[in-house]
Amino acid sequence: MSTTAHPAPPSPATGTALRAGPGLPGDGEGDAERRSGLRRMRLVATSLLVVAAVVYALTLGRDGAWGFVNAAAEAAMVGAVADWFAVTALFRHPLRLPIPHTALIPRRKEALGKSLEQFVAENFLAEDVVRDKVVRAGVPARVGAWLHGRGGAARVVDEAATVLTGALGILRDEEVTGVLDQVVVRRLAAEPWSPVLGRLLAEVVRDGTHRPVVDLTLAEAQRWLRANEHTVRRLVEERAPLWAPDWLNERLGKRVHTEAQRWVDDVTADREHPGRKAIDDLLARYADALQNDADTRAKADEFQRRLLTSPGLADTLAGLWTSVRGYLNDALADPSSSLRTRSEEALVDLGHRLVDDAAFAARVERHLTDAAGHVVRRFAPELATVISDTVARWDGDDAANRIELFVGRDLQFIRINGTVVGALVGLLIHAVTVLVS
């Protein structure tokens, strides 16, 4: 009958060497110190057991005060061995004997991981807990103070510039233009714009958000008319009939320029000018036509089709991307560029607002807590499964050794306490026995 050799069982004072198993990391920072502390505490606990055994042997059969010492030593041995058994049974079979309900962690690590997952999900990833943690962290105030002081904004810009420069270096021109063509252009070409543009334009006119654009257009018209009187007069003279005398053409051209400039000035100054109302009516009618008039929609869709299927559009996109990338590379590489300077100024201003504007900081904090609550509410179960999935991949013995490395030193105090308490209880029992006998 063949037998299999087994390694000698570990003594209560020694431990099994750690090794990395599947999904279990090897020695990390501080593991050598933890291992040393665990061995030291095991040695202390085992030494107390040995001392109790020696005292018991030396006082065995002696009467008087030595009887009390012998009883205390006997009970101390019982307590020490019992607690050694209890602590060891968590991680392995004591003395390698397959005693029921021992080696609990290697045998039940999946159940342990599942219980730990539920505990973390219910007590640490609870929405109210996370929300309270975000509020108590004071994120807006801390971020604001960091941004407008100690160069925080400059550091953010530097790090962002490094990341963006690396990303631009990875991107290839043909890949970018291909994505723009396949994802953007073709998607836009597949759907008619006219109904959407019509509804958008109607909303703009109804809310009056187009008026700043009208003001800007009128201001540019004013500047152009002031600077180009000769151009206006020349255009009128060139279109005058051949039989008209030059003095008449000159006076007519001057009159046209004067009246045009006066009309633009009036429209610019008067918010209720009929010209402005005519512009509003024109835009409103065009918005309605884009939604309801078949001819207008057909013309808009035809323009959309010609624009997005133009053979030169791909070259335009490629050239645009090349220009944008070149500008970004130059701006990101130059610490004094307007892009980086303005970005840093914007971050500093944001930091000041987060510190000085209580209402703004409160809104930011509310958005942060809502976002954190949403993430926890939506993904907490999935996040917590990382625990059970990781524990399930661990080798049972290696997992027990790793857990023992972190908590075993403290568990040795159970053995020490068991030895001391056992001695005291044995002493008390012997005293009661002497008194009642």
Coordinates of C-alpha atoms in Angstrom, one line a residue:
M1 CA 0.0 0.0 0.0
S2 CA 1.6 3.3 -1.1
T3 CA 1.8 6.3 1.1
T4 CA 2.2 9.9 0.3
A5 CA 4.8 11.9 2.3
H6 CA 3.4 15.0 3.9
P7 CA 5.5 17.9 5.2
A8 CA 5.8 18.3 8.9
P9 CA 2.9 20.2 10.4
P10 CA 3.6 23.8 11.4
S11 CA 4.1 24.4 15.1
P12 CA 2.0 27.0 16.9
A13 CA 5.0 29.3 16.8
T14 CA 5.7 29.1 13.0
G15 CA 3.7 29.9 10.0
T16 CA 3.4 28.8 6.4
A17 CA 5.4 30.9 3.9
L18 CA 3.3 33.1 1.6
R19 CA 3.2 32.5 -2.1
A20 CA 1.2 34.2 -4.8
G21 CA -1.8 32.2 -6.1
P22 CA -4.2 32.8 -8.9
G23 CA -5.6 36.3 -8.5
L24 CA -3.6 36.8 -5.3
P25 CA -0.8 39.4 -5.3
G26 CA 2.6 38.5 -3.9
D27 CA 4.5 40.3 -1.2
G28 CA 3.6 43.9 -1.1
E29 CA 5.1 46.9 0.6
G30 CA 5.3 46.3 4.3
D31 CA 4.7 42.5 4.1
A32 CA 8.1 41.7 5.5
E33 CA 7.4 43.9 8.6
R34 CA 3.9 42.2 9.0
R35 CA 5.5 38.8 8.7
S36 CA 8.1 39.6 11.3
G37 CA 5.4 41.0 13.7
L38 CA 3.3 37.9 13.2
R39 CA 6.2 35.6 14.0
R40 CA 7.1 37.6 17.1
M41 CA 3.6 37.5 18.5
R42 CA 3.4 33.8 17.8
L43 CA 6.6 33.3 19.7
V44 CA 5.3 35.2 22.6
A45 CA 2.0 33.3 22.8
T46 CA 3.7 29.9 22.4
S47 CA 6.3 30.9 25.0
L48 CA 3.6 31.5 27.5
L49 CA 2.2 28.0 26.8
V50 CA 5.7 26.5 27.3
V51 CA 6.1 28.4 30.5
A52 CA 2.7 27.2 31.8
A53 CA 3.7 23.6 30.9
V54 CA 7.0 23.8 32.7
V55 CA 5.4 25.4 35.8
Y56 CA 2.7 22.6 35.7
A57 CA 5.4 19.9 35.5
L58 CA 7.5 21.4 38.3
T59 CA 4.5 21.8 40.7
L60 CA 2.7 18.6 39.9
G61 CA 1.7 16.7 43.1
R62 CA 2.8 19.5 45.5
D63 CA 0.5 20.8 48.2
G64 CA 0.0 24.2 49.9
A65 CA 0.6 27.3 47.9
W66 CA 2.2 25.3 45.1
G67 CA -1.2 23.6 44.6
F68 CA -2.6 27.0 43.6
V69 CA 0.3 27.5 41.2
N70 CA -0.2 24.1 39.7
A71 CA -3.9 24.6 39.1
A72 CA -3.3 28.0 37.5
A73 CA -0.6 26.5 35.2
E74 CA -2.9 23.6 34.3
A75 CA -5.8 26.0 33.4
A76 CA -3.4 28.3 31.5
M77 CA -2.3 25.4 29.3
V78 CA -6.0 24.5 28.6
G79 CA -6.8 28.1 27.7
A80 CA -3.7 28.5 25.6
V81 CA -4.2 25.3 23.6
A82 CA -7.9 26.0 23.2
D83 CA -7.3 29.5 21.8
W84 CA -4.4 28.2 19.7
F85 CA -6.9 25.7 18.2
A86 CA -9.5 28.4 17.6
V87 CA -7.1 30.8 15.9
T88 CA -5.5 28.2 13.8
A89 CA -8.8 26.6 12.8
L90 CA -9.6 29.9 10.9
F91 CA -6.8 29.4 8.5
R92 CA -5.9 25.7 8.4
H93 CA -6.4 22.3 9.9
P94 CA -4.7 22.2 13.3
L95 CA -1.8 19.8 13.1
R96 CA -3.0 19.0 9.6
L97 CA -5.8 16.8 11.0
P98 CA -9.1 17.0 9.0
I99 CA -11.1 18.0 12.0
P100 CA -14.7 19.2 11.1
H101 CA -15.3 23.0 11.1
T102 CA -11.6 23.9 10.8
A103 CA -9.7 25.6 7.9
L104 CA -12.7 27.8 7.6
I105 CA -11.2 30.4 5.3
P106 CA -9.8 28.0 2.7
R107 CA -13.0 26.0 2.6
R108 CA -15.5 28.8 2.8
K109 CA -13.7 31.6 1.0
E110 CA -16.5 32.0 -1.6
A111 CA -19.1 32.4 1.2
L112 CA -16.8 34.8 3.0
G113 CA -16.3 36.9 -0.1
K114 CA -20.1 37.0 -0.7
S115 CA -20.7 38.1 2.9
L116 CA -18.0 40.7 2.6
E117 CA -19.5 41.9 -0.7
Q118 CA -22.9 42.3 0.9
F119 CA -21.4 44.0 4.0
V120 CA -19.6 46.6 1.8
A121 CA -22.5 47.2 -0.5
E122 CA -25.0 47.7 2.4
N123 CA -22.7 49.7 4.7
F124 CA -20.1 51.5 2.6
L125 CA -21.7 51.8 -0.9
A126 CA -25.1 52.9 0.4
E127 CA -26.3 56.1 -1.3
D128 CA -26.9 58.1 1.9
V129 CA -23.4 57.2 3.2
V130 CA -21.7 58.2 -0.1
R131 CA -23.7 61.5 -0.3
D132 CA -22.8 62.3 3.3
K133 CA -19.1 61.6 2.6
V134 CA -19.1 63.9 -0.4
V135 CA -20.8 66.7 1.6
R136 CA -18.4 66.3 4.5
A137 CA -15.4 66.3 2.2
G138 CA -16.1 69.9 1.2
V139 CA -15.0 69.2 -2.4
P140 CA -15.9 72.7 -3.9
A141 CA -14.1 74.7 -1.2
R142 CA -11.0 72.5 -1.3
V143 CA -10.8 72.4 -5.1
G144 CA -11.5 76.2 -5.3
A145 CA -8.7 76.9 -2.8
W146 CA -6.3 74.6 -4.7
L147 CA -7.1 76.2 -8.1
H148 CA -6.6 79.8 -7.2
G149 CA -3.6 79.2 -4.9
R150 CA -0.4 77.3 -4.9
G151 CA -0.3 77.0 -8.7
G152 CA -3.2 74.5 -8.9
A153 CA -4.6 76.0 -12.1
A154 CA -1.2 76.0 -13.8
R155 CA -0.7 72.4 -12.9
V156 CA -4.0 71.4 -14.3
V157 CA -3.2 73.2 -17.6
D158 CA 0.2 71.6 -17.7
E159 CA -1.1 68.1 -17.1
A160 CA -4.0 68.6 -19.6
A161 CA -1.5 69.9 -22.2
T162 CA 0.7 66.8 -21.8
V163 CA -2.3 64.5 -22.1
L164 CA -3.7 66.3 -25.2
T165 CA -0.3 66.5 -26.9
G166 CA 0.1 62.7 -26.4
A167 CA -3.4 62.1 -27.8
L168 CA -2.8 64.3 -30.8
G169 CA 0.4 62.4 -31.5
I170 CA -1.4 59.1 -31.4
L171 CA -4.2 60.2 -33.8
R172 CA -3.5 59.6 -37.5
D173 CA -4.9 62.1 -40.0
E174 CA -6.6 59.5 -42.2
E175 CA -8.2 57.8 -39.2
V176 CA -9.7 61.1 -37.9
T177 CA -11.0 62.1 -41.3
G178 CA -12.4 58.6 -41.8
V179 CA -14.2 58.8 -38.6
L180 CA -15.6 62.3 -39.4
D181 CA -16.8 61.0 -42.8
Q182 CA -18.3 57.7 -41.6
V183 CA -19.7 58.8 -38.3
V184 CA -20.5 62.5 -38.7
V185 CA -21.0 63.4 -42.4
R186 CA -22.9 60.2 -43.4
R187 CA -25.1 60.3 -40.3
L188 CA -26.0 63.9 -41.0
A189 CA -26.6 63.1 -44.6
A190 CA -29.0 60.3 -43.7
E191 CA -31.5 62.5 -42.0
P192 CA -33.2 65.6 -43.4
W193 CA -32.3 68.8 -41.6
S194 CA -35.2 71.0 -42.7
P195 CA -37.8 70.0 -39.9
V196 CA -35.2 70.2 -37.2
L197 CA -33.8 73.5 -38.4
G198 CA -37.3 74.9 -38.8
R199 CA -38.3 74.0 -35.2
L200 CA -34.9 75.4 -33.9
L201 CA -35.3 78.6 -35.9
A202 CA -38.9 79.0 -34.6
E203 CA -37.7 78.6 -31.0
V204 CA -34.9 81.1 -31.6
V205 CA -37.3 83.7 -33.1
R206 CA -39.9 83.2 -30.4
D207 CA -37.4 83.6 -27.6
G208 CA -35.6 86.5 -29.2
T209 CA -32.2 84.9 -29.0
H210 CA -31.5 85.9 -32.6
R211 CA -31.5 89.7 -31.7
P212 CA -27.8 89.8 -30.6
V213 CA -26.9 88.4 -34.1
V214 CA -29.1 91.1 -35.7
D215 CA -27.4 93.8 -33.6
L216 CA -24.0 92.5 -34.6
T217 CA -25.0 92.4 -38.3
L218 CA -26.3 96.0 -38.1
A219 CA -23.1 97.2 -36.4
E220 CA -21.0 95.6 -39.1
A221 CA -23.2 97.3 -41.7
Q222 CA -22.7 100.6 -40.1
R223 CA -18.9 100.3 -40.1
W224 CA -18.9 99.1 -43.7
L225 CA -21.0 102.0 -44.9
R226 CA -18.9 104.6 -43.1
A227 CA -15.7 103.2 -44.5
N228 CA -17.0 102.5 -48.1
E229 CA -18.9 105.6 -49.3
H230 CA -16.8 105.6 -52.5
T231 CA -17.7 102.0 -53.2
V232 CA -21.4 102.6 -52.9
R233 CA -21.3 105.6 -55.1
R234 CA -19.2 103.8 -57.7
L235 CA -21.7 100.9 -57.8
V236 CA -24.6 103.3 -58.4
E237 CA -22.6 105.1 -61.2
E238 CA -21.7 101.9 -62.9
R239 CA -25.3 100.8 -63.1
A240 CA -26.6 104.2 -64.3
P241 CA -27.9 104.5 -67.9
L242 CA -25.4 105.8 -70.4
W243 CA -27.4 108.9 -71.2
A244 CA -27.5 110.1 -67.6
P245 CA -25.1 113.0 -66.9
D246 CA -22.2 112.4 -64.5
W247 CA -23.3 115.1 -62.1
L248 CA -26.7 113.3 -61.7
N249 CA -25.0 109.9 -61.1
E250 CA -22.7 111.4 -58.5
R251 CA -25.6 113.1 -56.6
L252 CA -27.7 109.9 -56.9
G253 CA -24.8 107.7 -55.5
K254 CA -24.2 110.1 -52.6
R255 CA -28.0 110.1 -51.9
V256 CA -28.2 106.3 -51.9
H257 CA -25.2 106.0 -49.5
T258 CA -26.7 108.6 -47.2
E259 CA -30.1 107.0 -47.1
A260 CA -28.7 103.5 -46.6
Q261 CA -26.5 104.7 -43.7
R262 CA -29.4 106.7 -42.1
W263 CA -31.7 103.6 -42.4
V264 CA -29.1 101.3 -40.8
D265 CA -28.5 103.9 -38.0
D266 CA -32.3 104.1 -37.3
V267 CA -32.7 100.4 -37.2
T268 CA -29.7 100.0 -34.9
A269 CA -31.0 102.7 -32.5
D270 CA -34.7 101.7 -32.4
R271 CA -35.5 98.3 -30.9
E272 CA -39.1 98.6 -32.2
H273 CA -38.1 99.7 -35.7
P274 CA -40.3 98.3 -38.5
G275 CA -37.1 97.0 -40.1
R276 CA -36.4 94.8 -37.1
K277 CA -40.0 93.5 -37.1
A278 CA -39.6 92.7 -40.8
I279 CA -36.5 90.7 -40.1
D280 CA -38.4 88.8 -37.3
D281 CA -41.4 88.1 -39.6
L282 CA -39.1 86.9 -42.4
L283 CA -37.3 84.5 -40.1
A284 CA -40.6 83.3 -38.6
R285 CA -42.1 82.6 -42.1
Y286 CA -38.9 80.8 -43.2
A287 CA -39.0 78.6 -40.0
D288 CA -42.6 77.7 -40.7
A289 CA -41.8 77.0 -44.4
L290 CA -39.0 74.7 -43.4
Q291 CA -41.5 72.6 -41.4
N292 CA -44.6 72.8 -43.5
D293 CA -43.9 73.9 -47.1
A294 CA -42.9 71.1 -49.4
D295 CA -41.0 73.2 -51.9
T296 CA -38.9 75.0 -49.2
R297 CA -38.1 71.6 -47.5
A298 CA -37.2 70.1 -50.9
K299 CA -34.8 73.0 -51.6
A300 CA -33.2 72.7 -48.1
D301 CA -32.8 69.0 -48.4
E302 CA -31.3 69.4 -51.9
F303 CA -28.8 71.9 -50.5
Q304 CA -28.0 69.5 -47.6
R305 CA -27.4 66.6 -50.1
R306 CA -25.2 68.7 -52.3
L307 CA -23.2 70.0 -49.4
L308 CA -22.6 66.6 -47.7
T309 CA -21.9 64.6 -50.9
S310 CA -19.6 67.2 -52.4
P311 CA -16.3 65.5 -53.6
G312 CA -14.3 68.3 -52.0
L313 CA -15.9 67.9 -48.5
A314 CA -13.4 65.2 -47.5
D315 CA -10.5 67.4 -48.5
T316 CA -12.0 70.3 -46.6
L317 CA -12.4 68.1 -43.5
A318 CA -8.8 66.9 -43.8
G319 CA -7.5 70.4 -44.2
L320 CA -9.6 71.6 -41.3
W321 CA -8.3 68.8 -39.1
T322 CA -4.7 69.5 -40.1
S323 CA -5.1 73.2 -39.3
V324 CA -6.8 72.5 -35.9
R325 CA -4.2 69.9 -34.9
G326 CA -1.3 72.2 -35.9
Y327 CA -2.8 75.1 -33.9
L328 CA -3.4 72.9 -30.9
N329 CA 0.2 71.4 -31.0
D330 CA 1.7 74.9 -31.2
A331 CA -0.6 76.3 -28.5
L332 CA -0.1 73.4 -26.1
A333 CA 3.7 73.4 -26.5
D334 CA 3.9 77.1 -25.8
P335 CA 3.4 78.0 -22.1
S336 CA 2.7 81.6 -23.0
S337 CA 0.1 80.8 -25.7
S338 CA -3.3 82.4 -25.4
L339 CA -5.0 79.0 -25.2
R340 CA -3.0 78.0 -22.1
T341 CA -3.1 81.5 -20.6
R342 CA -6.9 81.8 -20.9
S343 CA -7.4 78.3 -19.7
E344 CA -5.4 79.0 -16.6
E345 CA -7.2 82.3 -16.0
A346 CA -10.6 80.5 -16.4
L347 CA -9.6 77.9 -13.8
V348 CA -8.4 80.6 -11.4
D349 CA -11.7 82.4 -11.8
L350 CA -13.5 79.1 -11.2
G351 CA -11.5 78.6 -8.0
H352 CA -12.4 82.1 -6.8
R353 CA -16.1 81.5 -7.5
L354 CA -16.0 78.1 -5.7
V355 CA -14.5 79.9 -2.6
D356 CA -16.3 83.2 -2.7
D357 CA -19.7 82.5 -4.2
A358 CA -21.6 80.4 -1.7
A359 CA -24.6 79.8 -4.0
F360 CA -22.4 78.6 -6.9
A361 CA -20.4 76.3 -4.6
A362 CA -23.7 74.9 -3.2
R363 CA -24.9 74.1 -6.7
V364 CA -21.7 72.4 -7.6
E365 CA -21.8 70.4 -4.4
R366 CA -25.4 69.4 -5.1
H367 CA -24.5 68.2 -8.6
L368 CA -21.5 66.3 -7.2
T369 CA -23.7 64.6 -4.5
D370 CA -26.4 63.8 -7.1
A371 CA -23.7 62.3 -9.4
A372 CA -22.2 60.2 -6.7
G373 CA -25.6 59.1 -5.5
H374 CA -26.6 58.1 -9.1
V375 CA -23.3 56.1 -9.6
V376 CA -23.8 54.3 -6.3
R377 CA -27.5 53.7 -6.9
R378 CA -26.8 52.4 -10.4
F379 CA -23.5 50.6 -10.0
A380 CA -23.0 49.7 -6.4
P381 CA -24.0 46.0 -6.8
E382 CA -21.6 45.6 -9.7
L383 CA -18.8 47.4 -7.9
A384 CA -19.2 45.2 -4.8
T385 CA -19.0 42.0 -6.9
V386 CA -15.3 42.9 -7.4
I387 CA -14.8 41.6 -3.9
S388 CA -16.5 38.2 -4.3
D389 CA -15.1 37.7 -7.8
T390 CA -11.6 38.4 -6.6
V391 CA -11.9 36.1 -3.6
A392 CA -13.4 33.4 -5.7
R393 CA -10.2 33.5 -7.9
W394 CA -7.9 33.1 -5.0
D395 CA -6.3 29.8 -4.1
G396 CA -7.8 28.8 -0.7
D397 CA -4.5 28.2 1.2
D398 CA -2.8 31.3 -0.3
A399 CA -5.8 33.4 0.6
A400 CA -5.7 32.1 4.2
N401 CA -2.0 32.9 4.4
R402 CA -2.5 36.4 3.0
I403 CA -5.4 37.2 5.4
E404 CA -3.5 35.8 8.3
L405 CA -0.5 38.0 7.4
F406 CA -2.7 41.1 7.9
V407 CA -4.8 40.0 11.0
G408 CA -2.8 37.2 12.5
R409 CA -0.7 39.3 14.7
D410 CA -3.7 40.7 16.5
L411 CA -5.3 37.3 16.7
Q412 CA -2.2 36.1 18.7
F413 CA -3.5 38.3 21.6
I414 CA -6.4 35.9 21.8
R415 CA -4.0 33.1 22.6
I416 CA -2.1 35.4 25.1
N417 CA -5.4 36.4 26.8
G418 CA -6.6 32.8 26.8
T419 CA -3.4 31.8 28.7
V420 CA -3.7 34.6 31.3
V421 CA -7.5 34.3 31.7
G422 CA -7.2 30.5 32.0
A423 CA -4.6 30.8 34.7
L424 CA -6.8 33.2 36.7
V425 CA -9.9 31.0 36.3
G426 CA -7.9 27.9 37.3
L427 CA -6.6 29.8 40.3
L428 CA -10.1 30.9 41.3
I429 CA -11.6 27.4 40.8
H430 CA -8.8 25.8 43.0
A431 CA -9.4 28.5 45.6
V432 CA -13.1 27.7 45.7
T433 CA -12.4 24.0 45.8
V434 CA -10.1 24.4 48.8
L435 CA -12.6 26.6 50.7
V436 CA -15.5 24.2 50.3
S437 CA -13.6 21.0 50.9

